[in-house]
C-alpha cells in the first residue's frame, strides 16, 4: 500500500482556553480529492494553517508522503510540496499574471529569465489542466474565477503536489465553480492530491473521493463520499438531525408593497453600481436576488436601507415614494417608513461587536420613545426586553450582558433578526441571512423568514448561495453588473440557467458547451475593462 | 472566554505599568547620582503628607481631570483630540472676558458664567477641526495640533494688543474683580487653630471637575447621545447603517471635548492666577492624553490617573526644590508613565493575560 500524501497524527492546538483542534488524525491518500467539511469555527482553517506553517501545533506529528516533516513556516510547506489557495486571494492587483506567479519564487536578481521561464511553464500548465489565463493580463482586469486560477497556477508553479483550497467556490458563479471542479479533476488525474475545505454539502458530494467531518475541533468521521449522504454528513457536522429543506407552502402574494423603478446609482468614484433596476415585492412574498457578490446587490440594499449616496429613479413603499437624494434620509427615516434591514455584513453593520447583546437589540431603534426615560435611555427596560427577545429567538447563551462578539455567527444573526423582525416592519431587507451561520441555526433562521412572509410581509432576500435562493424565494431575480438580468419562478428554472444569468449570459447557448460560452463572455468583459483602463 | 477579568484589565495593567515606569525612573535617578528612595520619600512628603501639598496635588489634578475627560470623550468617538492645550487656552480667554467685562455680584454666579464662557470658547476652538474632519476628512490629529499653535498666537495677540492694561509690561490681563475670586481650599477648610491648605491653589473648581466626571459618565453610558457616540467610535459603518450621522457625532463629540478642555481654564485662570496669563495651561492639555489613556477613557479611571499625575507634578516640584534632581526629570518620569500605560500597553497586558489564563486553566486540568 502506498503511503498517504498527508498524514496527521494527534494534532492539537489551543488558543487560550479554546481548543481549536483536538487530537486530530487524518490520512489523505495521494491522487484523491479529500473534502474537509464542518461548520464555522469547527477548526478546519486552523488545521490547514498548521499544515501550511502559519500556526505551530501544540502537539502532534505531520507526515508528508510517509516522511515525518516539520513545517515551521509556509516556506517549509512549499518545499514539502504543499500549495494553498486562500479564500481571499493573495494577489497583487496591479501586477500581471506572470509577475504574480513568480512573486516570491524569482530565480535571481533579474526578473527577465524568471518571467520567460514562468511563461513557458504556464503555457504547459494551461494545456495540461485547462488553466487558461492570459499571462500578461493584470489581476485587476480578471474575473474572480480567473484570479483563482492564478492562485492555483502559483501553487503549481512552485511544484506543489498537494493543493489545499479553502472555501474556493464562495466567490464563484456556478459555471465558474463547475470549471474549477473540472480543473481539480484534471489535477487529480495527474496524480495531484487535493484537500477541499468547504461548508457546502453539495460540493462535497459532487467532487470528493473521501470526506472528513469536523465538529468543535474534533474529527468526528472520515467516510468514503460514495457511501454517505448529505443528510448523514449534516448530522455529523451538527451533532443532531437537521432539516436540509425549508418547509414552506406556496406564497399568496398580495398588493405591491415595495416598488423599485429604474433605480440607478453611481458611486463616489464615478462607477455606475446600479443601472436601472426595477423590481416589485408584494405582501406575503419573498423575492430572492441571486448573483455573484459584487454585482450591485450590496448597493441595492444600502439604497433601500437609506445609507447610500444619492440615487436616481424611484422607490415606493405602500405607494408613497421615499427620499433618494441621500440628504433628508438615513437609516432612521427608512425604519420610520416600515423598512427593516438585516444587513449583509452583520459584524460591521448590523451589530456593534463591542456592545452587549442588550445594547444591540435596540441598535438603530435606540431613539424610539419607548426606550427613553427622560433625558436618559431606559436601560432597564431595554435589558428586560432583550432577555425576552433572546429567549424567543433561541439565542445561546441567553445572556443579554455578553458582548456581541462573544456570540457565534448564528447567534449574532439571531440577535439582528430578532431586532428587525420584532419591529413588525412592512418590508424586510435581508442580505446573506446565513453567511457564516452554522447549519443548526440556518434551519431556524429560514423558518423565521418564512413565518414572516406568511404573516403578510414583503421580503427582499439577497444571497450568493443559490441553494438558499431556491429554497426560500417565491420569485427569483438575477443581478449582474448592476442590472437585473431576468426574473424566474423557482419551479421554472434551474441552477444552470440561473448560473448563466449570474454570469451575464442571457441567451442560452445551443451549440457551444455552457462553460465555453461563459468564458467567452467573461473574457469579452475583461477585455472591455482592460481597454477602459488602458 | 479568552480574556482576563475586567478588574484585572482595569486595575492590574495600569498598576504594573506604573511600577515598571517607577523602576526605570529609579534607574535614571541612580544614574545622576541621587538616591531614588530619598527622592520618592521627598515626593510623597511634599505632595501627600501635608495639606498644602495636597492643595497643590489636587490643583494639578483638577486640570488633568478636565483635559483627561476631554480626550476621553473624543476617544469614545474614535477621535484623537490633541488640541486640548489650545482649547484650554482659548477657554481661558472666555473666562477672562466673562470675569472682566460682566459685573458679577457673587463668585458663585461668576463661576457659573465663567463655566459657560470657558466651555463655549473651548468648544468653538474644537468646532473648526471637527467640521474639517466631518466634512472634508482633514485628519483631526493634524488639525488639532495645528490649532494649538494658532491658539497660542491668538492668545498672544489678544493679550498684548487688546487685554493688556495700559502701561503693563507683561502679556496678561488686568486682575479680575474681587467678586470673581473663587474660594480656595484654605478659605473653605482652614480654621483658626487648624490652618489647612495654607497658600495652596486648590479651589472650588475641583468640585466642578468631580461633577464633570459624573456628568461625563452619565453622558457616555446612560444617554442616547453617548450610545451613538460609542457606536460611532466602535464602527462607523454600523453607525451609518443605524442612521447615526457621522458628521453630527464627530462635531458634537468634539464640541463636548473642546468644552471640557476649555473648562480647565476655570481652575488656572479664575481659581489660581485671577487674571489671564500667556502660559496658563502649562501643558495640561497634553497630560490629558496620558490621563485618558491610563484611565481607559472612563471617568473613574481619569480621576485616578489625574490624581497620580497631580502627585507627579507636585512631587516633581518638591524634588527640584530640595535636591539636585532637575525639574525636567519629572517630565522624564511622566513620559515613562505615558510610554508604559499608553504606548506599551500590550507589553504588560499580554503576559498578564497569559498568566490569568494559565491560572484559570490549571484547576480544570487538575480536576
mmCIF file of C-alpha atoms in Angstrom, chain A residues 3-262:
data_model
loop_
_atom_site.group_PDB
_atom_site.id
_atom_site.type_symbol
_atom_site.label_atom_id
_atom_site.label_comp_id
_atom_site.label_asym_id
_atom_site.label_seq_id
_atom_site.Cartn_x
_atom_site.Cartn_y
_atom_site.Cartn_z
ATOM 1 C CA UNK A 3 1.978 5.939 1.908
ATOM 2 C CA UNK A 4 -0.617 8.638 2.393
ATOM 3 C CA UNK A 5 0.261 12.005 0.833
ATOM 4 C CA UNK A 6 -0.555 13.629 4.139
ATOM 5 C CA UNK A 7 -0.932 12.006 7.465
ATOM 6 C CA UNK A 8 -1.614 13.969 10.608
ATOM 7 C CA UNK A 9 -1.370 12.295 13.968
ATOM 8 C CA UNK A 10 -2.675 13.689 17.232
ATOM 9 C CA UNK A 11 -2.677 17.332 16.156
ATOM 10 C CA UNK A 12 -3.849 19.644 18.915
ATOM 11 C CA UNK A 13 -3.928 23.386 19.021
ATOM 12 C CA UNK A 14 -5.400 25.694 21.647
ATOM 13 C CA UNK A 15 -5.911 29.434 21.532
ATOM 14 C CA UNK A 16 -6.123 30.415 25.149
ATOM 15 C CA UNK A 17 -8.790 28.201 26.645
ATOM 16 C CA UNK A 18 -10.331 27.488 23.229
ATOM 17 C CA UNK A 19 -9.329 24.081 21.924
ATOM 18 C CA UNK A 20 -9.394 24.730 18.167
ATOM 19 C CA UNK A 21 -8.014 21.313 17.237
ATOM 20 C CA UNK A 22 -8.178 18.319 19.494
ATOM 21 C CA UNK A 23 -6.160 15.198 18.770
ATOM 22 C CA UNK A 24 -6.816 15.296 15.033
ATOM 23 C CA UNK A 25 -5.844 12.289 12.951
ATOM 24 C CA UNK A 26 -6.338 12.232 9.214
ATOM 25 C CA UNK A 27 -4.901 10.337 6.236
ATOM 26 C CA UNK A 28 -5.142 11.791 2.771
ATOM 27 C CA UNK A 29 -4.259 9.328 0.037
ATOM 28 C CA UNK A 30 -2.294 10.547 -2.975
ATOM 29 C CA UNK A 31 -4.228 11.244 -6.147
ATOM 30 C CA UNK A 32 -7.513 11.823 -4.368
ATOM 31 C CA UNK A 33 -9.727 14.768 -3.623
ATOM 32 C CA UNK A 34 -10.289 14.832 0.088
ATOM 33 C CA UNK A 35 -13.047 17.057 1.461
ATOM 34 C CA UNK A 36 -12.978 18.560 4.902
ATOM 35 C CA UNK A 37 -16.353 19.771 5.986
ATOM 36 C CA UNK A 38 -17.514 21.404 9.152
ATOM 37 C CA UNK A 39 -19.296 24.437 10.470
ATOM 38 C CA UNK A 40 -17.665 27.770 11.034
ATOM 39 C CA UNK A 41 -15.357 27.520 13.959
ATOM 40 C CA UNK A 42 -15.118 23.748 13.742
ATOM 41 C CA UNK A 43 -11.368 24.074 13.327
ATOM 42 C CA UNK A 44 -10.908 23.421 9.591
ATOM 43 C CA UNK A 45 -8.976 26.580 8.908
ATOM 44 C CA UNK A 46 -6.798 26.122 11.979
ATOM 45 C CA UNK A 47 -5.897 22.634 10.881
ATOM 46 C CA UNK A 48 -4.945 23.800 7.416
ATOM 47 C CA UNK A 49 -2.988 26.722 8.852
ATOM 48 C CA UNK A 50 -0.971 24.227 10.867
ATOM 49 C CA UNK A 51 -0.361 22.189 7.765
ATOM 50 C CA UNK A 52 0.748 25.302 5.885
ATOM 51 C CA UNK A 53 3.020 26.502 8.660
ATOM 52 C CA UNK A 54 1.046 29.515 9.859
ATOM 53 C CA UNK A 55 0.467 28.040 13.286
ATOM 54 C CA UNK A 56 2.532 25.649 15.258
ATOM 55 C CA UNK A 57 0.601 22.732 16.689
ATOM 56 C CA UNK A 58 0.765 22.254 20.448
ATOM 57 C CA UNK A 59 1.113 18.537 19.886
ATOM 58 C CA UNK A 60 1.077 16.030 17.069
ATOM 59 C CA UNK A 61 3.039 14.974 14.029
ATOM 60 C CA UNK A 62 2.840 15.636 10.314
ATOM 61 C CA UNK A 63 3.880 13.052 7.746
ATOM 62 C CA UNK A 64 4.229 14.001 4.099
ATOM 63 C CA UNK A 65 4.441 11.007 1.749
ATOM 64 C CA UNK A 66 5.207 8.850 4.726
ATOM 65 C CA UNK A 67 8.061 11.018 5.941
ATOM 66 C CA UNK A 68 7.827 12.909 9.209
ATOM 67 C CA UNK A 69 8.040 16.600 8.377
ATOM 68 C CA UNK A 70 8.348 19.737 10.446
ATOM 69 C CA UNK A 71 6.523 22.716 8.996
ATOM 70 C CA UNK A 72 7.581 25.793 10.935
ATOM 71 C CA UNK A 73 6.617 28.286 8.213
ATOM 72 C CA UNK A 74 4.999 28.471 4.805
ATOM 73 C CA UNK A 75 8.373 28.242 3.045
ATOM 74 C CA UNK A 76 8.783 24.804 4.553
ATOM 75 C CA UNK A 77 5.265 23.901 3.454
ATOM 76 C CA UNK A 78 6.043 24.949 -0.115
ATOM 77 C CA UNK A 79 9.257 22.960 -0.020
ATOM 78 C CA UNK A 80 7.291 19.933 1.144
ATOM 79 C CA UNK A 81 5.114 20.292 -1.929
ATOM 80 C CA UNK A 82 2.077 21.867 -0.333
ATOM 81 C CA UNK A 83 0.265 24.684 -2.100
ATOM 82 C CA UNK A 84 -2.582 26.681 -0.656
ATOM 83 C CA UNK A 85 -5.339 28.641 -2.353
ATOM 84 C CA UNK A 86 -6.839 31.001 0.142
ATOM 85 C CA UNK A 87 -10.418 32.097 0.284
ATOM 86 C CA UNK A 88 -9.247 35.692 -0.038
ATOM 87 C CA UNK A 89 -6.727 35.766 -2.817
ATOM 88 C CA UNK A 90 -3.251 36.981 -2.108
ATOM 89 C CA UNK A 91 -2.550 38.637 -5.436
ATOM 90 C CA UNK A 92 -1.013 41.972 -6.272
ATOM 91 C CA UNK A 93 -3.823 43.733 -8.101
ATOM 92 C CA UNK A 94 -1.746 45.857 -10.452
ATOM 93 C CA UNK A 95 0.758 43.147 -11.355
ATOM 94 C CA UNK A 96 0.301 40.896 -14.358
ATOM 95 C CA UNK A 97 -0.488 37.222 -14.003
ATOM 96 C CA UNK A 98 3.092 36.354 -14.805
ATOM 97 C CA UNK A 99 4.504 38.764 -12.238
ATOM 98 C CA UNK A 100 2.203 37.375 -9.597
ATOM 99 C CA UNK A 101 3.181 33.821 -10.387
ATOM 100 C CA UNK A 102 6.895 34.426 -9.930
ATOM 101 C CA UNK A 103 6.466 36.720 -6.931
ATOM 102 C CA UNK A 104 8.492 35.154 -4.130
ATOM 103 C CA UNK A 105 9.826 32.451 -6.450
ATOM 104 C CA UNK A 106 12.151 34.522 -8.603
ATOM 105 C CA UNK A 107 15.273 32.678 -9.705
ATOM 106 C CA UNK A 108 17.674 35.560 -9.394
ATOM 107 C CA UNK A 109 18.069 39.277 -9.106
ATOM 108 C CA UNK A 110 16.940 39.945 -12.636
ATOM 109 C CA UNK A 111 13.329 39.278 -13.483
ATOM 110 C CA UNK A 112 13.565 38.590 -17.165
ATOM 111 C CA UNK A 113 14.773 34.986 -17.085
ATOM 112 C CA UNK A 114 12.215 34.094 -14.417
ATOM 113 C CA UNK A 115 9.419 35.668 -16.412
ATOM 114 C CA UNK A 116 10.463 33.802 -19.532
ATOM 115 C CA UNK A 117 10.642 30.538 -17.659
ATOM 116 C CA UNK A 118 7.266 31.157 -16.000
ATOM 117 C CA UNK A 119 5.721 31.921 -19.371
ATOM 118 C CA UNK A 120 6.794 28.509 -20.624
ATOM 119 C CA UNK A 121 5.611 26.686 -17.534
ATOM 120 C CA UNK A 122 2.279 28.491 -17.604
ATOM 121 C CA UNK A 123 1.716 27.556 -21.222
ATOM 122 C CA UNK A 124 2.359 23.950 -20.376
ATOM 123 C CA UNK A 125 0.099 24.022 -17.293
ATOM 124 C CA UNK A 126 -2.671 25.727 -19.237
ATOM 125 C CA UNK A 127 -2.677 22.941 -21.779
ATOM 126 C CA UNK A 128 -2.460 20.185 -19.257
ATOM 127 C CA UNK A 129 -5.121 21.337 -16.806
ATOM 128 C CA UNK A 130 -7.380 23.725 -18.717
ATOM 129 C CA UNK A 131 -5.948 26.553 -16.666
ATOM 130 C CA UNK A 132 -6.221 29.194 -19.331
ATOM 131 C CA UNK A 133 -5.276 32.674 -18.234
ATOM 132 C CA UNK A 134 -3.650 35.395 -20.276
ATOM 133 C CA UNK A 135 -0.196 35.654 -18.668
ATOM 134 C CA UNK A 136 0.072 39.359 -19.469
ATOM 135 C CA UNK A 137 -3.324 40.406 -18.108
ATOM 136 C CA UNK A 138 -3.362 42.461 -14.960
ATOM 137 C CA UNK A 139 -5.063 40.859 -11.983
ATOM 138 C CA UNK A 140 -7.479 43.760 -11.540
ATOM 139 C CA UNK A 141 -8.848 43.172 -15.025
ATOM 140 C CA UNK A 142 -9.537 39.489 -14.429
ATOM 141 C CA UNK A 143 -12.777 37.940 -13.265
ATOM 142 C CA UNK A 144 -12.790 36.324 -9.849
ATOM 143 C CA UNK A 145 -12.744 32.865 -11.380
ATOM 144 C CA UNK A 146 -9.639 33.693 -13.379
ATOM 145 C CA UNK A 147 -7.949 35.212 -10.342
ATOM 146 C CA UNK A 148 -8.485 31.939 -8.564
ATOM 147 C CA UNK A 149 -6.845 30.112 -11.447
ATOM 148 C CA UNK A 150 -3.840 32.365 -10.991
ATOM 149 C CA UNK A 151 -3.667 31.258 -7.357
ATOM 150 C CA UNK A 152 -3.737 27.637 -8.459
ATOM 151 C CA UNK A 153 -1.073 28.349 -11.079
ATOM 152 C CA UNK A 154 1.079 29.960 -8.417
ATOM 153 C CA UNK A 155 0.925 26.800 -6.351
ATOM 154 C CA UNK A 156 1.615 24.539 -9.332
ATOM 155 C CA UNK A 157 4.499 26.741 -10.448
ATOM 156 C CA UNK A 158 6.045 26.076 -7.065
ATOM 157 C CA UNK A 159 5.668 22.395 -7.902
ATOM 158 C CA UNK A 160 3.003 21.671 -5.346
ATOM 159 C CA UNK A 161 1.826 18.069 -5.285
ATOM 160 C CA UNK A 162 -0.687 18.734 -2.582
ATOM 161 C CA UNK A 163 -3.154 21.528 -3.106
ATOM 162 C CA UNK A 164 -5.303 22.917 -0.310
ATOM 163 C CA UNK A 165 -8.299 25.003 -1.334
ATOM 164 C CA UNK A 166 -10.120 26.953 1.366
ATOM 165 C CA UNK A 167 -13.778 27.585 0.511
ATOM 166 C CA UNK A 168 -12.883 28.018 -3.162
ATOM 167 C CA UNK A 169 -16.402 28.413 -4.536
ATOM 168 C CA UNK A 170 -17.601 31.155 -2.208
ATOM 169 C CA UNK A 171 -16.937 33.839 -4.783
ATOM 170 C CA UNK A 172 -17.690 31.914 -7.963
ATOM 171 C CA UNK A 173 -20.712 31.608 -10.204
ATOM 172 C CA UNK A 174 -21.994 28.065 -10.562
ATOM 173 C CA UNK A 175 -20.444 27.851 -14.016
ATOM 174 C CA UNK A 176 -17.099 29.022 -12.708
ATOM 175 C CA UNK A 177 -17.388 26.535 -9.872
ATOM 176 C CA UNK A 178 -18.042 23.770 -12.385
ATOM 177 C CA UNK A 179 -14.979 24.785 -14.294
ATOM 178 C CA UNK A 180 -12.942 24.789 -11.116
ATOM 179 C CA UNK A 181 -14.095 21.271 -10.377
ATOM 180 C CA UNK A 182 -13.066 20.177 -13.856
ATOM 181 C CA UNK A 183 -9.631 21.639 -13.200
ATOM 182 C CA UNK A 184 -9.458 19.795 -9.901
ATOM 183 C CA UNK A 185 -10.444 16.558 -11.578
ATOM 184 C CA UNK A 186 -7.698 17.121 -14.129
ATOM 185 C CA UNK A 187 -5.185 17.664 -11.362
ATOM 186 C CA UNK A 188 -6.301 14.505 -9.653
ATOM 187 C CA UNK A 189 -5.912 12.575 -12.885
ATOM 188 C CA UNK A 190 -2.300 13.757 -12.981
ATOM 189 C CA UNK A 191 -1.728 12.346 -9.530
ATOM 190 C CA UNK A 192 -2.011 15.522 -7.506
ATOM 191 C CA UNK A 193 -3.612 15.394 -4.096
ATOM 192 C CA UNK A 194 -6.288 17.921 -3.274
ATOM 193 C CA UNK A 195 -7.783 18.971 0.026
ATOM 194 C CA UNK A 196 -11.016 20.869 -0.355
ATOM 195 C CA UNK A 197 -12.302 22.783 2.631
ATOM 196 C CA UNK A 198 -15.914 23.770 2.375
ATOM 197 C CA UNK A 199 -19.136 24.034 4.255
ATOM 198 C CA UNK A 200 -21.228 23.195 1.193
ATOM 199 C CA UNK A 201 -22.512 19.665 1.241
ATOM 200 C CA UNK A 202 -23.320 19.712 -2.442
ATOM 201 C CA UNK A 203 -19.703 20.310 -3.430
ATOM 202 C CA UNK A 204 -18.514 17.534 -1.204
ATOM 203 C CA UNK A 205 -20.929 15.107 -2.771
ATOM 204 C CA UNK A 206 -20.070 16.283 -6.272
ATOM 205 C CA UNK A 207 -16.317 16.111 -6.337
ATOM 206 C CA UNK A 208 -14.623 14.472 -3.381
ATOM 207 C CA UNK A 209 -13.496 10.878 -3.010
ATOM 208 C CA UNK A 210 -13.270 10.912 0.738
ATOM 209 C CA UNK A 211 -14.688 13.340 3.254
ATOM 210 C CA UNK A 212 -13.693 14.140 6.807
ATOM 211 C CA UNK A 213 -16.126 15.874 9.089
ATOM 212 C CA UNK A 214 -15.014 18.242 11.813
ATOM 213 C CA UNK A 215 -17.039 19.390 14.748
ATOM 214 C CA UNK A 216 -15.849 21.580 17.622
ATOM 215 C CA UNK A 217 -12.188 20.970 16.960
ATOM 216 C CA UNK A 218 -12.511 17.243 16.603
ATOM 217 C CA UNK A 219 -12.503 14.989 13.572
ATOM 218 C CA UNK A 220 -15.793 13.203 14.025
ATOM 219 C CA UNK A 221 -15.692 10.942 10.999
ATOM 220 C CA UNK A 222 -13.908 10.151 7.757
ATOM 221 C CA UNK A 223 -16.039 8.382 5.185
ATOM 222 C CA UNK A 224 -16.000 7.461 1.524
ATOM 223 C CA UNK A 225 -18.116 10.026 -0.273
ATOM 224 C CA UNK A 226 -19.833 7.371 -2.318
ATOM 225 C CA UNK A 227 -21.025 5.674 0.841
ATOM 226 C CA UNK A 228 -22.588 8.646 2.533
ATOM 227 C CA UNK A 229 -25.490 11.064 2.073
ATOM 228 C CA UNK A 230 -25.803 14.810 2.595
ATOM 229 C CA UNK A 231 -28.191 14.172 5.457
ATOM 230 C CA UNK A 232 -25.702 11.946 7.214
ATOM 231 C CA UNK A 233 -22.907 14.493 6.745
ATOM 232 C CA UNK A 234 -25.090 17.305 8.077
ATOM 233 C CA UNK A 235 -25.886 15.231 11.114
ATOM 234 C CA UNK A 236 -22.183 14.528 11.680
ATOM 235 C CA UNK A 237 -21.417 18.232 11.383
ATOM 236 C CA UNK A 238 -24.105 19.469 13.715
ATOM 237 C CA UNK A 239 -24.410 16.536 16.045
ATOM 238 C CA UNK A 240 -28.140 16.134 15.546
ATOM 239 C CA UNK A 241 -30.648 15.547 12.757
ATOM 240 C CA UNK A 242 -31.051 18.580 10.531
ATOM 241 C CA UNK A 243 -33.791 19.539 8.153
ATOM 242 C CA UNK A 244 -31.989 20.485 4.953
ATOM 243 C CA UNK A 245 -35.123 21.559 3.157
ATOM 244 C CA UNK A 246 -37.221 24.568 4.089
ATOM 245 C CA UNK A 247 -40.797 23.674 4.854
ATOM 246 C CA UNK A 248 -42.969 26.197 3.130
ATOM 247 C CA UNK A 249 -46.322 26.464 1.482
ATOM 248 C CA UNK A 250 -46.806 28.288 -1.829
ATOM 249 C CA UNK A 251 -46.896 32.060 -1.444
ATOM 250 C CA UNK A 252 -50.075 34.064 -1.709
ATOM 251 C CA UNK A 253 -48.736 37.437 -2.837
ATOM 252 C CA UNK A 254 -50.944 40.434 -2.083
ATOM 253 C CA UNK A 255 -50.631 44.069 -3.089
ATOM 254 C CA UNK A 256 -47.333 45.597 -4.127
ATOM 255 C CA UNK A 257 -45.533 46.887 -1.028
ATOM 256 C CA UNK A 258 -42.083 47.750 -2.316
ATOM 257 C CA UNK A 259 -41.855 49.176 -5.829
ATOM 258 C CA UNK A 260 -38.473 49.985 -7.282
ATOM 259 C CA UNK A 261 -38.461 51.748 -10.609
ATOM 260 C CA UNK A 262 -35.451 52.478 -12.801
#
